[in-house]
Tab-separated table of C-alpha atoms and ligand atoms in Angstrom:
chain	number	residue	atom	x	y	z
A	1	MET	CA	0.000	0.000	0.000
A	2	ASN	CA	1.286	3.438	-0.915
A	3	THR	CA	1.619	5.633	2.165
A	4	ARG	CA	3.302	8.657	0.612
A	5	ARG	CA	1.590	11.807	1.848
A	6	ASP	CA	0.355	14.512	-0.524
A	7	PHE	CA	0.268	17.070	2.295
A	8	PRO	CA	2.482	17.723	5.302
A	9	GLU	CA	1.557	16.428	8.767
A	10	ASN	CA	0.939	19.892	10.185
A	11	PHE	CA	-1.259	21.087	7.308
A	12	ILE	CA	-4.422	22.856	8.575
A	13	TRP	CA	-7.647	21.286	7.325
A	14	GLY	CA	-11.068	22.736	7.932
A	15	SER	CA	-14.059	24.472	6.476
A	16	ALA	CA	-15.779	27.821	6.434
A	17	THR	CA	-19.182	29.462	6.839
A	18	SER	CA	-20.489	32.944	7.527
A	19	SER	CA	-22.944	34.285	10.087
A	20	TYR	CA	-25.811	35.370	7.841
A	21	GLN	CA	-25.574	32.191	5.797
A	22	VAL	CA	-25.795	29.692	8.679
A	23	GLU	CA	-26.698	31.202	12.037
A	24	GLY	CA	-30.396	32.007	11.866
A	25	ALA	CA	-31.760	33.466	15.154
A	26	ALA	CA	-31.847	36.699	13.209
A	27	PHE	CA	-33.636	38.713	15.860
A	28	GLU	CA	-33.008	36.651	18.952
A	29	ASP	CA	-31.286	37.541	22.226
A	30	GLY	CA	-30.998	41.205	21.365
A	31	LYS	CA	-29.444	40.896	17.907
A	32	GLY	CA	-29.996	43.993	15.791
A	33	PRO	CA	-30.933	43.781	12.096
A	34	SER	CA	-28.207	43.709	9.467
A	35	ILE	CA	-28.389	45.088	5.942
A	36	TRP	CA	-29.166	41.561	4.730
A	37	ASN	CA	-32.184	41.285	7.042
A	38	GLU	CA	-33.422	44.428	5.311
A	39	PHE	CA	-32.326	43.541	1.772
A	40	GLU	CA	-34.109	40.184	1.858
A	41	LYS	CA	-37.437	42.023	2.150
A	42	GLY	CA	-36.939	43.304	-1.403
A	43	HIS	CA	-39.251	41.499	-3.743
A	44	THR	CA	-36.695	39.685	-5.856
A	45	ALA	CA	-33.672	40.037	-3.607
A	46	ILE	CA	-33.340	36.363	-2.685
A	47	MET	CA	-34.550	33.446	-4.767
A	48	ASP	CA	-37.757	31.796	-3.501
A	49	ASN	CA	-38.142	34.671	-1.001
A	50	GLY	CA	-35.473	33.110	1.182
A	51	THR	CA	-34.499	34.800	4.428
A	52	GLY	CA	-31.774	34.340	7.018
A	53	ASP	CA	-34.298	34.080	9.858
A	54	VAL	CA	-33.556	30.408	10.495
A	55	ALA	CA	-30.919	29.426	7.894
A	56	CYS	CA	-29.144	26.349	9.364
A	57	ASP	CA	-29.906	27.501	12.905
A	58	GLN	CA	-26.280	27.100	13.879
A	59	TYR	CA	-26.991	29.586	16.673
A	60	HIS	CA	-28.874	26.824	18.466
A	61	LEU	CA	-27.313	23.745	16.906
A	62	TYR	CA	-23.638	24.649	17.150
A	63	LYS	CA	-22.812	21.741	19.445
A	64	ARG	CA	-24.221	19.301	16.944
A	65	ASP	CA	-22.190	20.970	14.209
A	66	VAL	CA	-18.973	20.917	16.186
A	67	ALA	CA	-19.487	17.199	16.853
A	68	ILE	CA	-19.659	16.591	13.076
A	69	MET	CA	-16.524	18.685	12.546
A	70	ARG	CA	-14.719	16.678	15.181
A	71	ASP	CA	-15.757	13.448	13.552
A	72	ILE	CA	-14.411	14.621	10.183
A	73	GLY	CA	-11.207	15.614	11.958
A	74	PHE	CA	-11.069	19.345	11.243
A	75	ASP	CA	-8.192	21.344	12.661
A	76	ALA	CA	-9.956	24.641	12.039
A	77	TYR	CA	-13.380	26.173	11.596
A	78	ARG	CA	-13.673	29.549	9.905
A	79	PHE	CA	-16.862	31.419	10.790
A	80	SER	CA	-17.837	35.054	10.834
A	81	LEU	CA	-19.292	37.174	13.603
A	82	ALA	CA	-22.592	38.936	13.076
A	83	TRP	CA	-21.539	42.440	14.068
A	84	SER	CA	-25.149	43.369	14.907
A	85	ARG	CA	-25.406	40.406	17.293
A	86	ILE	CA	-22.570	41.907	19.338
A	87	PHE	CA	-23.409	45.587	18.784
A	88	PRO	CA	-27.069	45.710	17.743
A	89	GLU	CA	-26.670	49.288	16.480
A	90	GLY	CA	-23.140	48.749	15.181
A	91	THR	CA	-21.734	50.864	17.987
A	92	GLY	CA	-22.558	51.730	21.583
A	93	LYS	CA	-23.253	49.125	24.219
A	94	MET	CA	-22.186	45.528	23.694
A	95	ASN	CA	-24.973	42.928	23.770
A	96	PRO	CA	-23.849	40.406	26.433
A	97	LYS	CA	-25.940	37.571	24.998
A	98	GLY	CA	-24.498	38.148	21.537
A	99	ILE	CA	-20.856	37.973	22.577
A	100	ASP	CA	-21.690	35.087	24.859
A	101	TYR	CA	-22.784	33.003	21.879
A	102	TYR	CA	-19.392	33.437	20.217
A	103	LYS	CA	-17.575	32.632	23.447
A	104	ARG	CA	-19.566	29.413	23.741
A	105	LEU	CA	-18.915	28.533	20.117
A	106	CYS	CA	-15.156	29.105	20.534
A	107	ASP	CA	-15.123	27.091	23.766
A	108	GLU	CA	-16.943	24.215	22.120
A	109	LEU	CA	-14.499	24.226	19.212
A	110	LEU	CA	-11.448	24.408	21.448
A	111	ALA	CA	-12.761	21.629	23.680
A	112	ASN	CA	-12.949	19.478	20.552
A	113	GLY	CA	-9.462	20.338	19.353
A	114	ILE	CA	-10.630	22.718	16.587
A	115	GLU	CA	-9.048	26.159	16.206
A	116	PRO	CA	-11.515	29.021	15.647
A	117	TYR	CA	-10.685	31.228	12.630
A	118	ILE	CA	-12.823	34.329	12.975
A	119	THR	CA	-13.903	36.650	10.169
A	120	PHE	CA	-15.016	40.031	11.474
A	121	TYR	CA	-16.918	41.151	8.413
A	122	HIS	CA	-18.627	38.797	6.009
A	123	TRP	CA	-21.071	41.308	4.499
A	124	ASP	CA	-23.761	41.654	7.198
A	125	LEU	CA	-23.300	45.255	8.269
A	126	PRO	CA	-25.525	46.457	11.136
A	127	LEU	CA	-28.485	48.150	9.476
A	128	ALA	CA	-28.205	51.148	11.799
A	129	LEU	CA	-24.787	52.011	10.325
A	130	GLN	CA	-26.206	51.848	6.820
A	131	GLN	CA	-29.103	54.088	7.713
A	132	LYS	CA	-27.122	56.642	9.722
A	133	TYR	CA	-23.897	56.849	7.744
A	134	GLY	CA	-24.477	55.232	4.364
A	135	GLY	CA	-22.485	52.211	5.495
A	136	TRP	CA	-19.008	51.933	3.998
A	137	GLN	CA	-19.523	55.131	2.047
A	138	SER	CA	-18.400	56.911	5.172
A	139	ARG	CA	-15.198	56.786	7.190
A	140	GLU	CA	-17.348	56.831	10.344
A	141	CYS	CA	-18.283	53.262	9.553
A	142	VAL	CA	-14.600	52.337	9.298
A	143	LYS	CA	-13.972	53.844	12.702
A	144	TYR	CA	-16.869	51.911	14.203
A	145	PHE	CA	-15.534	48.756	12.593
A	146	ALA	CA	-12.201	49.243	14.342
A	147	ASP	CA	-14.036	49.783	17.661
A	148	TYR	CA	-16.112	46.650	17.138
A	149	VAL	CA	-13.010	44.585	16.338
A	150	ALA	CA	-11.189	45.958	19.384
A	151	GLU	CA	-14.031	45.433	21.864
A	152	THR	CA	-14.849	42.003	20.518
A	153	ALA	CA	-11.240	40.826	20.538
A	154	LYS	CA	-10.944	41.953	24.155
A	155	ALA	CA	-14.179	40.241	25.134
A	156	LEU	CA	-13.094	36.950	23.561
A	157	GLU	CA	-10.232	36.870	26.066
A	158	GLY	CA	-7.699	34.971	23.996
A	159	ARG	CA	-10.063	32.258	22.766
A	160	CYS	CA	-9.077	32.955	19.176
A	161	LYS	CA	-5.824	34.022	17.575
A	162	ASN	CA	-6.440	33.519	13.849
A	163	PHE	CA	-8.413	36.313	12.270
A	164	PHE	CA	-9.699	37.539	8.939
A	165	THR	CA	-10.596	41.207	9.006
A	166	VAL	CA	-12.970	41.242	6.020
A	167	ASN	CA	-14.192	38.745	3.471
A	168	GLU	CA	-13.986	39.330	-0.294
A	169	LEU	CA	-13.782	43.002	-1.090
A	170	LEU	CA	-15.350	42.581	-4.502
A	171	GLY	CA	-18.306	40.726	-3.051
A	172	CYS	CA	-19.189	43.292	-0.444
A	173	VAL	CA	-18.243	46.442	-2.338
A	174	ASP	CA	-18.873	45.926	-6.034
A	175	GLN	CA	-21.929	43.714	-5.644
A	176	GLY	CA	-23.401	45.797	-2.835
A	177	TYR	CA	-22.599	49.333	-3.983
A	178	LEU	CA	-22.145	49.091	-7.748
A	179	ASN	CA	-24.391	46.471	-9.293
A	180	GLY	CA	-26.829	46.196	-6.402
A	181	ILE	CA	-27.170	42.416	-6.342
A	182	CYS	CA	-26.060	42.184	-2.717
A	183	ALA	CA	-27.044	44.286	0.299
A	184	PRO	CA	-27.308	47.222	0.597
A	185	GLY	CA	-28.376	46.994	-3.064
A	186	LEU	CA	-26.984	50.348	-4.241
A	187	ARG	CA	-25.802	51.504	-7.645
A	188	LEU	CA	-23.393	54.303	-6.928
A	189	SER	CA	-21.424	56.496	-9.304
A	190	LYS	CA	-17.881	55.480	-10.187
A	191	LYS	CA	-16.391	58.072	-7.876
A	192	GLU	CA	-18.547	57.089	-4.894
A	193	HIS	CA	-17.961	53.426	-5.559
A	194	ASN	CA	-14.175	53.863	-5.635
A	195	GLN	CA	-14.391	55.601	-2.280
A	196	VAL	CA	-16.279	52.650	-0.798
A	197	ARG	CA	-13.536	50.379	-2.110
A	198	HIS	CA	-10.926	52.521	-0.420
A	199	ASN	CA	-12.869	52.654	2.838
A	200	MET	CA	-13.044	48.867	2.901
A	201	LEU	CA	-9.263	48.656	2.438
A	202	LEU	CA	-8.931	51.014	5.348
A	203	ALA	CA	-11.294	48.893	7.438
A	204	HIS	CA	-8.984	45.943	6.821
A	205	GLY	CA	-5.936	48.025	7.799
A	206	MET	CA	-7.498	49.440	10.945
A	207	GLY	CA	-8.829	46.052	11.986
A	208	LEU	CA	-5.392	44.553	11.539
A	209	GLN	CA	-3.726	47.202	13.655
A	210	VAL	CA	-6.271	46.895	16.436
A	211	LEU	CA	-5.824	43.114	16.550
A	212	ARG	CA	-2.038	43.508	16.739
A	213	ASP	CA	-2.481	45.866	19.699
A	214	ILE	CA	-4.972	43.701	21.582
A	215	VAL	CA	-4.115	40.074	20.878
A	216	PRO	CA	-0.355	39.630	21.332
A	217	ASP	CA	-0.040	36.423	19.310
A	218	ALA	CA	-2.695	37.311	16.726
A	219	ARG	CA	-2.339	35.975	13.186
A	220	VAL	CA	-4.206	38.279	10.849
A	221	SER	CA	-5.147	38.423	7.178
A	222	LEU	CA	-8.151	39.220	5.068
A	223	ALA	CA	-9.940	36.581	2.999
A	224	GLU	CA	-9.698	37.904	-0.532
A	225	ASN	CA	-10.987	36.617	-3.816
A	226	PRO	CA	-8.963	38.458	-6.449
A	227	VAL	CA	-9.515	37.845	-10.151
A	228	PHE	CA	-7.120	34.973	-10.811
A	229	PHE	CA	-5.184	34.324	-13.989
A	230	THR	CA	-3.774	31.176	-15.512
A	231	PRO	CA	-1.186	31.601	-18.267
A	232	VAL	CA	-1.900	29.619	-21.424
A	233	LEU	CA	1.606	28.117	-21.263
A	234	ASP	CA	4.236	27.790	-18.568
A	235	THR	CA	6.778	29.871	-20.453
A	236	PRO	CA	8.402	33.042	-19.106
A	237	GLU	CA	6.545	35.441	-21.405
A	238	HIS	CA	3.088	33.977	-20.694
A	239	VAL	CA	3.726	33.703	-16.947
A	240	ASP	CA	4.939	37.274	-16.951
A	241	ALA	CA	1.798	38.348	-18.833
A	242	ALA	CA	-0.344	36.581	-16.205
A	243	LYS	CA	1.500	38.386	-13.422
A	244	ARG	CA	1.047	41.779	-15.038
A	245	ALA	CA	-2.627	41.108	-15.697
A	246	PHE	CA	-3.116	39.990	-12.099
A	247	ARG	CA	-1.404	43.056	-10.669
A	248	GLU	CA	-3.336	45.507	-12.822
A	249	VAL	CA	-6.786	43.942	-12.705
A	250	ASN	CA	-6.609	43.696	-8.918
A	251	GLY	CA	-5.028	47.149	-8.644
A	252	HIS	CA	-7.732	48.639	-6.424
A	253	PHE	CA	-7.765	45.750	-3.939
A	254	LEU	CA	-5.038	43.171	-3.409
A	255	THR	CA	-2.264	45.000	-5.271
A	256	ALA	CA	-2.951	48.152	-3.253
A	257	ILE	CA	-2.729	46.168	-0.018
A	258	MET	CA	0.425	44.262	-0.955
A	259	GLU	CA	2.250	47.241	-2.486
A	260	GLY	CA	1.069	50.048	-0.202
A	261	GLY	CA	-0.573	52.175	-2.872
A	262	TYR	CA	-2.687	52.128	-5.992
A	263	PRO	CA	-0.797	51.156	-9.132
A	264	ASP	CA	-0.480	53.820	-11.831
A	265	SER	CA	-2.618	51.786	-14.211
A	266	TYR	CA	-5.580	52.078	-11.799
A	267	LEU	CA	-5.074	55.762	-11.051
A	268	GLU	CA	-4.748	56.608	-14.729
A	269	ALA	CA	-7.842	54.613	-15.645
A	270	GLU	CA	-9.972	56.218	-12.913
A	271	GLY	CA	-8.648	59.781	-13.300
A	272	ALA	CA	-10.908	62.201	-11.385
A	273	ASP	CA	-12.950	59.268	-10.088
A	274	ALA	CA	-10.024	57.869	-8.078
A	275	PRO	CA	-10.690	57.729	-4.329
A	276	ILE	CA	-9.571	60.335	-1.829
A	277	VAL	CA	-6.677	58.922	0.178
A	278	GLN	CA	-5.731	60.511	3.479
A	279	ASP	CA	-2.239	60.644	4.979
A	280	GLY	CA	-1.422	57.459	6.791
A	281	ASP	CA	-4.119	55.351	5.093
A	282	PHE	CA	-1.697	53.167	3.199
A	283	LYS	CA	0.558	52.663	6.183
A	284	LEU	CA	-2.375	50.893	7.824
A	285	ILE	CA	-3.659	49.185	4.686
A	286	SER	CA	-0.319	47.669	3.740
A	287	ALA	CA	0.853	46.603	7.202
A	288	PRO	CA	2.357	43.119	6.899
A	289	MET	CA	-0.053	40.223	7.330
A	290	ASP	CA	0.815	36.931	8.993
A	291	PHE	CA	-0.643	34.912	6.161
A	292	LEU	CA	-2.735	35.594	3.104
A	293	GLY	CA	-6.256	34.142	2.966
A	294	LEU	CA	-7.368	33.368	-0.579
A	295	ASN	CA	-10.870	32.336	-1.614
A	296	ILE	CA	-10.221	30.461	-4.839
A	297	TYR	CA	-12.930	29.215	-7.195
A	298	TYR	CA	-11.966	30.012	-10.801
A	299	GLY	CA	-9.849	32.285	-12.941
A	300	LYS	CA	-9.281	33.606	-16.424
A	301	LEU	CA	-6.825	32.476	-19.048
A	302	VAL	CA	-4.289	34.960	-20.280
A	303	ARG	CA	-1.627	35.020	-22.975
A	304	TYR	CA	1.333	37.187	-23.828
A	305	ALA	CA	0.120	39.432	-26.650
A	306	PRO	CA	3.021	41.493	-28.062
A	307	GLU	CA	0.697	43.173	-30.559
A	308	SER	CA	-1.568	44.734	-27.915
A	309	GLU	CA	-1.056	47.878	-25.867
A	310	LYS	CA	-0.968	46.073	-22.525
A	311	LYS	CA	1.047	43.207	-23.998
A	312	TYR	CA	-1.383	40.637	-22.661
A	313	GLU	CA	-4.765	39.333	-23.720
A	314	ILE	CA	-7.355	38.047	-21.237
A	315	PHE	CA	-9.716	35.388	-22.503
A	316	ASN	CA	-13.279	35.294	-21.235
A	317	PHE	CA	-14.159	32.823	-18.536
A	318	ASP	CA	-13.610	29.291	-19.627
A	319	THR	CA	-17.135	28.133	-18.910
A	320	SER	CA	-16.649	24.675	-20.326
A	321	SER	CA	-17.430	22.432	-17.411
A	322	GLU	CA	-16.637	18.805	-16.972
A	323	LEU	CA	-19.316	18.901	-14.321
A	324	PRO	CA	-22.385	19.920	-16.329
A	325	GLU	CA	-24.781	19.105	-13.484
A	326	CYS	CA	-23.183	21.709	-11.262
A	327	SER	CA	-23.241	25.439	-11.602
A	328	VAL	CA	-19.507	25.593	-11.360
A	329	ILE	CA	-16.633	26.757	-13.488
A	330	PHE	CA	-14.306	23.822	-13.178
A	331	GLN	CA	-10.717	25.074	-13.317
A	332	PRO	CA	-8.545	23.188	-10.866
A	333	ALA	CA	-5.351	24.752	-12.248
A	334	VAL	CA	-6.405	28.037	-10.686
A	335	ILE	CA	-5.236	26.949	-7.226
A	336	TYR	CA	-1.750	26.248	-8.521
A	337	TRP	CA	-1.507	29.317	-10.715
A	338	GLY	CA	-3.291	31.695	-8.355
A	339	CYS	CA	-0.918	30.859	-5.535
A	340	ARG	CA	2.179	30.732	-7.742
A	341	ILE	CA	1.570	34.129	-9.276
A	342	ILE	CA	0.921	35.766	-5.909
A	343	ASN	CA	3.985	34.055	-4.472
A	344	GLU	CA	6.193	35.292	-7.292
A	345	LEU	CA	4.812	38.811	-7.054
A	346	TRP	CA	4.784	39.380	-3.298
A	347	LYS	CA	6.155	36.404	-1.379
A	348	PRO	CA	3.492	36.247	1.379
A	349	LYS	CA	4.721	34.504	4.531
A	350	GLU	CA	2.001	31.872	4.253
A	351	ILE	CA	-1.063	31.273	2.138
A	352	ILE	CA	-4.232	29.736	3.532
A	353	ILE	CA	-6.968	28.769	1.104
A	354	SER	CA	-9.798	30.380	3.048
A	355	GLU	CA	-12.525	29.129	0.669
A	356	ASN	CA	-12.859	26.712	-2.231
A	357	GLY	CA	-15.799	24.537	-3.186
A	358	LEU	CA	-18.809	24.022	-5.416
A	359	SER	CA	-22.572	23.940	-5.254
A	360	ASN	CA	-24.846	21.232	-6.502
A	361	MET	CA	-28.430	20.108	-6.025
A	362	ASP	CA	-27.358	17.303	-3.673
A	363	LEU	CA	-30.242	15.318	-2.230
A	364	PRO	CA	-30.331	12.147	-0.120
A	365	ALA	CA	-30.667	8.852	-2.006
A	366	ALA	CA	-33.152	6.129	-1.048
A	367	ASP	CA	-30.741	4.782	1.569
A	368	GLY	CA	-30.500	8.216	3.193
A	369	GLU	CA	-26.894	8.880	2.081
A	370	VAL	CA	-25.933	11.900	-0.003
A	371	TYR	CA	-23.670	10.741	-2.855
A	372	ASP	CA	-22.163	14.046	-3.972
A	373	ILE	CA	-19.746	12.487	-6.420
A	374	PHE	CA	-19.211	15.795	-8.252
A	375	ARG	CA	-17.830	17.355	-5.096
A	376	ILE	CA	-15.429	14.439	-4.784
A	377	LYS	CA	-14.304	14.860	-8.356
A	378	TYR	CA	-13.892	18.588	-7.757
A	379	LEU	CA	-11.955	18.046	-4.540
A	380	ARG	CA	-9.621	15.511	-6.111
A	381	SER	CA	-8.699	17.870	-8.931
A	382	TYR	CA	-8.388	21.079	-6.924
A	383	LEU	CA	-6.413	19.367	-4.174
A	384	GLU	CA	-4.019	17.827	-6.727
A	385	SER	CA	-3.440	21.351	-7.974
A	386	MET	CA	-2.815	22.555	-4.407
A	387	SER	CA	-0.435	19.676	-3.758
A	388	ARG	CA	1.484	20.596	-6.897
A	389	ALA	CA	1.862	24.147	-5.618
A	390	ILE	CA	3.196	22.883	-2.285
A	391	ARG	CA	5.679	20.612	-4.082
A	392	ASP	CA	6.890	23.692	-5.971
A	393	GLY	CA	7.700	25.339	-2.639
A	394	ILE	CA	4.719	27.699	-2.436
A	395	PRO	CA	3.966	28.142	1.288
A	396	ILE	CA	0.335	26.977	1.435
A	397	THR	CA	-0.316	25.929	5.028
A	398	GLY	CA	-4.062	25.356	5.197
A	399	TYR	CA	-7.259	24.677	3.285
A	400	LEU	CA	-10.751	25.637	4.497
A	401	HIS	CA	-13.477	24.184	2.333
A	402	TRP	CA	-16.529	26.232	1.418
A	403	SER	CA	-18.654	25.130	3.008
A	404	PHE	CA	-19.156	23.015	6.082
A	405	LEU	CA	-22.948	23.055	5.668
A	406	ASP	CA	-25.409	23.691	2.878
A	407	ASN	CA	-26.499	27.250	3.567
A	408	LEU	CA	-28.099	30.460	2.373
A	409	GLU	CA	-26.226	31.329	-0.805
A	410	TRP	CA	-27.005	35.062	-0.730
A	411	GLY	CA	-29.277	36.071	-3.626
A	412	SER	CA	-29.408	32.478	-4.895
A	413	GLY	CA	-31.231	31.370	-1.767
A	414	TYR	CA	-31.185	27.806	-0.505
A	415	ARG	CA	-31.144	25.958	-3.813
A	416	ARG	CA	-27.400	25.933	-4.327
A	417	ARG	CA	-25.929	23.490	-1.860
A	418	PHE	CA	-22.254	24.078	-1.081
A	419	GLY	CA	-21.877	21.870	2.009
A	420	LEU	CA	-19.846	18.836	2.918
A	421	THR	CA	-22.875	18.312	5.162
A	422	PHE	CA	-26.420	18.202	3.836
A	423	VAL	CA	-29.046	20.286	5.659
A	424	ASN	CA	-32.721	19.402	5.572
A	425	TYR	CA	-34.175	22.897	5.865
A	426	ARG	CA	-37.513	21.573	7.128
A	427	THR	CA	-36.192	19.492	10.021
A	428	LEU	CA	-32.699	21.046	10.271
A	429	GLU	CA	-31.294	17.526	10.270
A	430	ARG	CA	-27.645	17.307	9.138
A	431	ILE	CA	-26.302	14.453	7.005
A	432	PRO	CA	-22.552	14.405	6.308
A	433	LYS	CA	-22.275	13.777	2.553
A	434	LEU	CA	-19.953	11.316	0.863
A	435	SER	CA	-17.537	14.233	0.412
A	436	ALA	CA	-17.344	14.612	4.210
A	437	LYS	CA	-16.140	11.012	4.341
A	438	PHE	CA	-13.656	11.733	1.550
A	439	PHE	CA	-12.430	14.710	3.557
A	440	LYS	CA	-12.126	12.616	6.708
A	441	GLU	CA	-9.881	10.138	4.908
A	442	LEU	CA	-7.875	12.966	3.410
A	443	ILE	CA	-7.203	14.386	6.859
A	444	ARG	CA	-6.427	10.980	8.360
A	445	THR	CA	-3.966	9.913	5.670
A	446	GLY	CA	-2.693	13.205	4.264
A	447	ARG	CA	-3.394	11.691	0.844
A	448	ILE	CA	-5.856	12.411	-1.938
A	449	ALA	CA	-7.846	9.208	-2.431
B	1	BGC	C1	-18.340	33.965	-0.329
B	1	BGC	C2	-19.324	33.041	0.314
B	1	BGC	C3	-20.157	32.372	-0.764
B	1	BGC	C4	-19.229	31.532	-1.612
B	1	BGC	C5	-19.918	30.729	-2.697
B	1	BGC	C6	-17.713	33.436	-1.578
B	1	BGC	O1	-17.819	34.409	-2.543
B	1	BGC	O2	-17.378	34.384	0.587
B	1	BGC	O3	-20.084	33.732	1.240
B	1	BGC	O4	-21.215	31.625	-0.250
B	1	BGC	O5	-18.258	32.351	-2.211
B	1	BGC	O6	-20.481	31.519	-3.671
C-alpha cells in the first residue's frame, strides 16, 4: 500500500461558513438587524423569497455541528461574527448575549481540538450604520468597525488568535454598492464606488492594527478573492503576462494592499474618479499580514500578446465544465496558478486557502446517504493542484473548504448546496455527505484518495 503523503503532517484542514448564511436566530437575544435582514425584504432580492431568519440555525445547533466537525477531523473552523449580534446598532453598548454566543462557540471548538478562525466582516453590516452613515460610504463606519473589532477581541479573552478582518472586497463592495445584487443593493457612481472600495481597504488596515495591539499572538489576514489568472503556457513570457494582468486587474484591492498604494494603471484609468486617500491610510492598509487568505474558485486564461497595448490578452471565462450538473466553473489549475503568481509577485509569509468549493443540487438517495460524487471529483482535482503548488515550494499551510454546511447562498437562496454536510431545511437535520467522508480520509492519511 502506498503511504506517501500529498500534504504535510501539520497542514491545517477545515471548512468555512459565515454568520448570515448559517446562524439564523436573526432577531433573537438582542441581535440587531443587518443590511441583509433588510435587503431580503426586497421582492426579488433572494430566490424563492429566502431569508436568514432560520438558515441552518447554527446559533442553536452549534454543538451538533462541532461534533460533526470533530468526527471529520477538522483542525480549524472559519466562521464570521454577526456584528449586529454583538453591537445591535453597530456601535454603543455591547450585547452580552451576543458575545456570549461566540464565546460558547469558541469554547466548544477548542474543547474538541478545533481552532476558531474568525472573520469580522462577512457582508452583514448592522443596518443602523447603513441608515445613519451610508455604510461603507463613510469613514465613520470604518472607525466603528475598528471599535467593534477591538471590543470584541478583548471580550473573547484569547479564545481565538487567527483572524480575517474582512471577506472578499469585490463581493461586499462591487456587488453591494455598484451592481446592487447584494445588500445594501446600491448603484453608486464610479467616484462614490471607488471611495467605498478605499474605505473597505482602510477597514482591513485598521482592523489589523487593532488586533495587533490587543491580541499579542494574533495571526491576521483578510480573505480575498482576487480575479485569478492562468497563463496559457508555462513559459516566461506567458507567466509574466499573467502576473502583469493579475497586478493591474486587482489594482484597487489586493495590489494596493500588498504594495502600499494604488498602481499607476488604476489611477490613470480612474482619473478624477479615483478615491480620496488621506495621509497614513496606506501605512495601515499595507501593514504586513501573517498569512494571506485566498478564496479560490476560478480564474481567467491569459496570454502574452506582443501586438496589444498592454502586452497581454485576457480570454473570457472558460465556462466549459466537466461537471455539467453543477453550476460551477471547473478550473482546478487556478489553485496552482493563483498561488504561484501571488507568491512570485509578493512572497506572502504563508497562504491559507480560506474558501474553495462548489454547489450542486445534492439530495439524499433512497438509503438516506448523499452521494455528492461531483464534489469528490472537484476536490480531487483542486487538491491535486494545491499539492502541486506545495511541491513547488509555495507556502500553502491550510485549506478551508466552502462550506461546512449547505447554507443560504445570498441572492441564490437555498437551492445551491455548497456543504460537505447536507441540511434538511424543514427538520434542520444534518447528514454528512460522501464528500465529508472523503475529507475525513484525506485528513487521516494526508493523501488524496
Ligand atoms: C463567499 C461566500 C459564498 C461563496 C460561494 C464566496 O464568494 O465568501 O459567502 O457563499 O463564495 O459563492
